[in-house]
Coordinates of C-alpha atoms and ligand atoms in Angstrom, one line a residue:
M1 CA 0.1 0.2 0.2
P2 CA 1.4 3.3 -0.9
L3 CA 2.0 5.5 2.0
F4 CA 1.6 9.4 1.2
Y5 CA 2.7 11.8 3.7
R6 CA 0.9 15.5 3.3
I7 CA 3.1 18.2 4.7
S8 CA 2.7 21.9 5.0
A9 CA 6.3 22.7 3.8
T10 CA 6.3 26.5 5.4
D11 CA 4.0 28.0 7.8
R12 CA 4.7 31.3 6.0
L13 CA 5.5 33.2 9.3
S14 CA 8.5 35.7 9.1
P15 CA 12.2 34.2 9.0
G16 CA 13.1 32.4 12.3
K17 CA 9.5 32.3 13.8
G18 CA 8.0 28.9 12.4
W19 CA 8.6 26.2 10.1
E20 CA 10.7 26.8 7.0
I21 CA 11.1 25.1 3.7
E22 CA 14.8 23.9 5.1
D23 CA 13.0 22.4 8.1
T24 CA 11.1 20.6 5.3
I25 CA 14.0 19.3 3.5
R26 CA 15.7 18.2 6.4
F27 CA 12.9 16.3 7.7
A28 CA 11.9 15.1 4.1
R29 CA 15.2 13.3 4.0
I30 CA 14.1 11.4 7.1
L31 CA 11.0 10.6 5.5
H32 CA 12.4 9.2 2.6
K33 CA 14.6 7.1 4.8
Q34 CA 11.8 5.5 6.3
G35 CA 10.3 4.7 3.2
I36 CA 7.3 6.9 2.8
D37 CA 6.3 7.0 -0.9
V38 CA 4.9 10.5 -1.9
L39 CA 5.5 13.7 -0.2
D40 CA 2.3 15.8 -0.6
V41 CA 3.6 19.3 -0.7
S42 CA 0.9 21.9 0.5
S43 CA 1.9 24.9 3.1
G44 CA 0.5 26.2 6.2
G45 CA -2.6 28.4 6.4
N46 CA -2.9 27.8 10.3
D47 CA -1.6 31.4 11.9
R48 CA -3.1 34.7 11.5
N49 CA 0.2 36.2 11.5
E50 CA 1.1 34.4 8.4
F51 CA 2.1 36.8 5.5
P52 CA -0.2 36.6 2.8
S53 CA 1.5 35.3 -0.4
V54 CA -1.5 33.2 -2.2
T55 CA -1.2 33.6 -5.8
I56 CA -2.2 31.3 -8.3
D57 CA 1.0 28.7 -8.3
Y58 CA 1.7 29.6 -4.2
Q59 CA 2.9 26.1 -3.4
I60 CA 4.3 24.5 -6.6
S61 CA 7.9 26.6 -5.9
L62 CA 7.7 24.6 -2.5
A63 CA 7.3 21.2 -4.2
A64 CA 10.1 22.1 -7.0
R65 CA 12.3 23.3 -4.2
I66 CA 12.2 20.0 -2.6
K67 CA 12.1 17.6 -5.8
K68 CA 15.4 19.4 -6.5
E69 CA 17.2 19.0 -3.4
I70 CA 16.2 15.2 -3.2
P71 CA 15.3 14.1 -6.9
D72 CA 14.8 10.7 -5.6
I73 CA 11.9 11.4 -3.5
L74 CA 8.3 11.5 -5.4
V75 CA 6.8 14.9 -4.7
S76 CA 3.1 16.0 -5.2
A77 CA 1.9 19.7 -6.3
V78 CA -1.2 21.2 -5.0
G79 CA -2.9 24.3 -4.7
S80 CA -5.4 26.3 -6.8
I81 CA -4.5 23.8 -10.3
T82 CA -7.2 24.4 -12.4
N83 CA -6.0 23.7 -16.1
G84 CA -4.6 20.5 -17.3
K85 CA -2.0 22.4 -19.4
R86 CA -0.7 24.1 -16.6
G87 CA -0.9 20.5 -14.4
N88 CA 1.1 18.7 -17.3
E89 CA 3.6 21.6 -17.4
I90 CA 4.7 21.3 -13.8
I91 CA 5.1 17.6 -14.1
K92 CA 7.2 17.9 -17.4
T93 CA 9.3 20.7 -16.1
G94 CA 10.1 18.6 -12.8
F95 CA 8.4 20.6 -10.6
A96 CA 6.7 17.6 -9.2
D97 CA 5.9 14.0 -10.0
V98 CA 2.3 14.1 -9.7
V99 CA -0.2 17.1 -9.2
F100 CA -3.7 16.8 -7.1
I101 CA -6.8 18.8 -7.5
G102 CA -9.1 19.3 -4.9
R103 CA -11.6 22.5 -5.5
A104 CA -11.7 22.3 -9.1
F105 CA -13.0 18.8 -8.8
L106 CA -16.1 20.0 -6.1
Q107 CA -16.7 22.6 -8.9
N108 CA -16.8 20.0 -12.0
Q109 CA -16.9 16.2 -11.4
S110 CA -16.1 15.7 -14.8
V111 CA -12.5 17.6 -14.3
V112 CA -10.5 14.8 -15.3
G113 CA -12.0 15.2 -18.9
L114 CA -11.9 18.8 -18.8
F115 CA -8.1 18.6 -18.4
A116 CA -7.7 15.8 -21.1
Q117 CA -9.5 18.7 -23.5
H118 CA -7.0 21.1 -22.5
L119 CA -4.2 18.7 -23.4
D120 CA -6.0 17.8 -26.8
S121 CA -6.3 14.3 -25.5
E122 CA -8.1 12.2 -27.8
G123 CA -9.3 9.9 -24.9
K124 CA -13.2 9.7 -24.1
I125 CA -14.9 10.8 -21.6
P126 CA -17.6 8.0 -20.1
L127 CA -21.1 9.0 -21.0
Q128 CA -22.1 8.9 -17.6
Y129 CA -19.8 12.2 -17.2
T130 CA -21.1 13.8 -20.3
I131 CA -24.8 14.1 -18.4
S132 CA -25.2 17.4 -16.3
A133 CA -27.8 18.0 -13.8
K134 CA -30.5 20.4 -14.7
Ligands
FMN201 C1 -6.4 29.5 2.5 C2 -6.2 28.1 2.5 C3 -5.5 27.7 3.3 C4 -4.7 26.5 3.4 N1 -4.1 25.7 4.3 C5 -3.3 24.5 4.3 C6 -2.9 24.1 5.3 O1 -2.5 24.8 6.0 N2 -2.5 22.6 5.2 C7 -2.7 22.0 3.8 O2 -2.2 21.0 4.1 N3 -3.2 22.6 2.9 C8 -3.9 23.7 3.2 N4 -4.6 24.1 1.9 C9 -5.3 23.5 0.7 C10 -3.9 23.4 -0.2 O3 -3.2 24.3 -0.2 C11 -4.9 23.2 -1.3 O4 -5.2 23.9 -2.0 C12 -5.6 21.5 -1.3 O5 -4.6 20.8 -1.8 C13 -6.6 21.8 -2.6 O6 -6.3 21.8 -3.7 P1 -7.1 23.0 -4.3 O7 -6.2 24.1 -4.5 O8 -6.8 22.5 -6.0 O9 -8.5 22.7 -4.3 C14 -5.1 25.4 1.9 C15 -5.6 26.4 1.0 C16 -6.6 27.6 1.2 C17 -7.1 28.0 0.0

């Protein structure tokens, strides 16, 4: 059974005040040795003092940094990925090995088909996913 470990790679507090990407990299080396299969890289949203820097790709650089430092670990990227092309680019560029999608699925259960369209995939959408509620 694959073991995924979700981590807040930084809690976005001022330097020296909280958990930082360097802490995550040290910890990720330990997790890797312990045998986790995927490091699922997110970031904090737990402290009112965190500095706001939420942009469209606000977490991808965290995943990319870990992947660069520890290439052997499988890394996932999450956070506002709403387009198949962008998701694919993140993987192809080597920023992460996989992307996970949250809210886009809640908005549209056919998001896999939508992403396939963004990528001009010839894969077919199963019939039951082409019927929308009235
Ligand atoms: C305001 C905000 C705060 C978040 N805080 C955390 C957090 O503290 N830890 C975490 O693992 N994910 C957190 N997330 C969730 C992830 O960043 C990411 O959004 C989630 O994987 C869902 O993916 P989606 O952006 O495709 O919906 C937060 C998301 C938002 C919008």
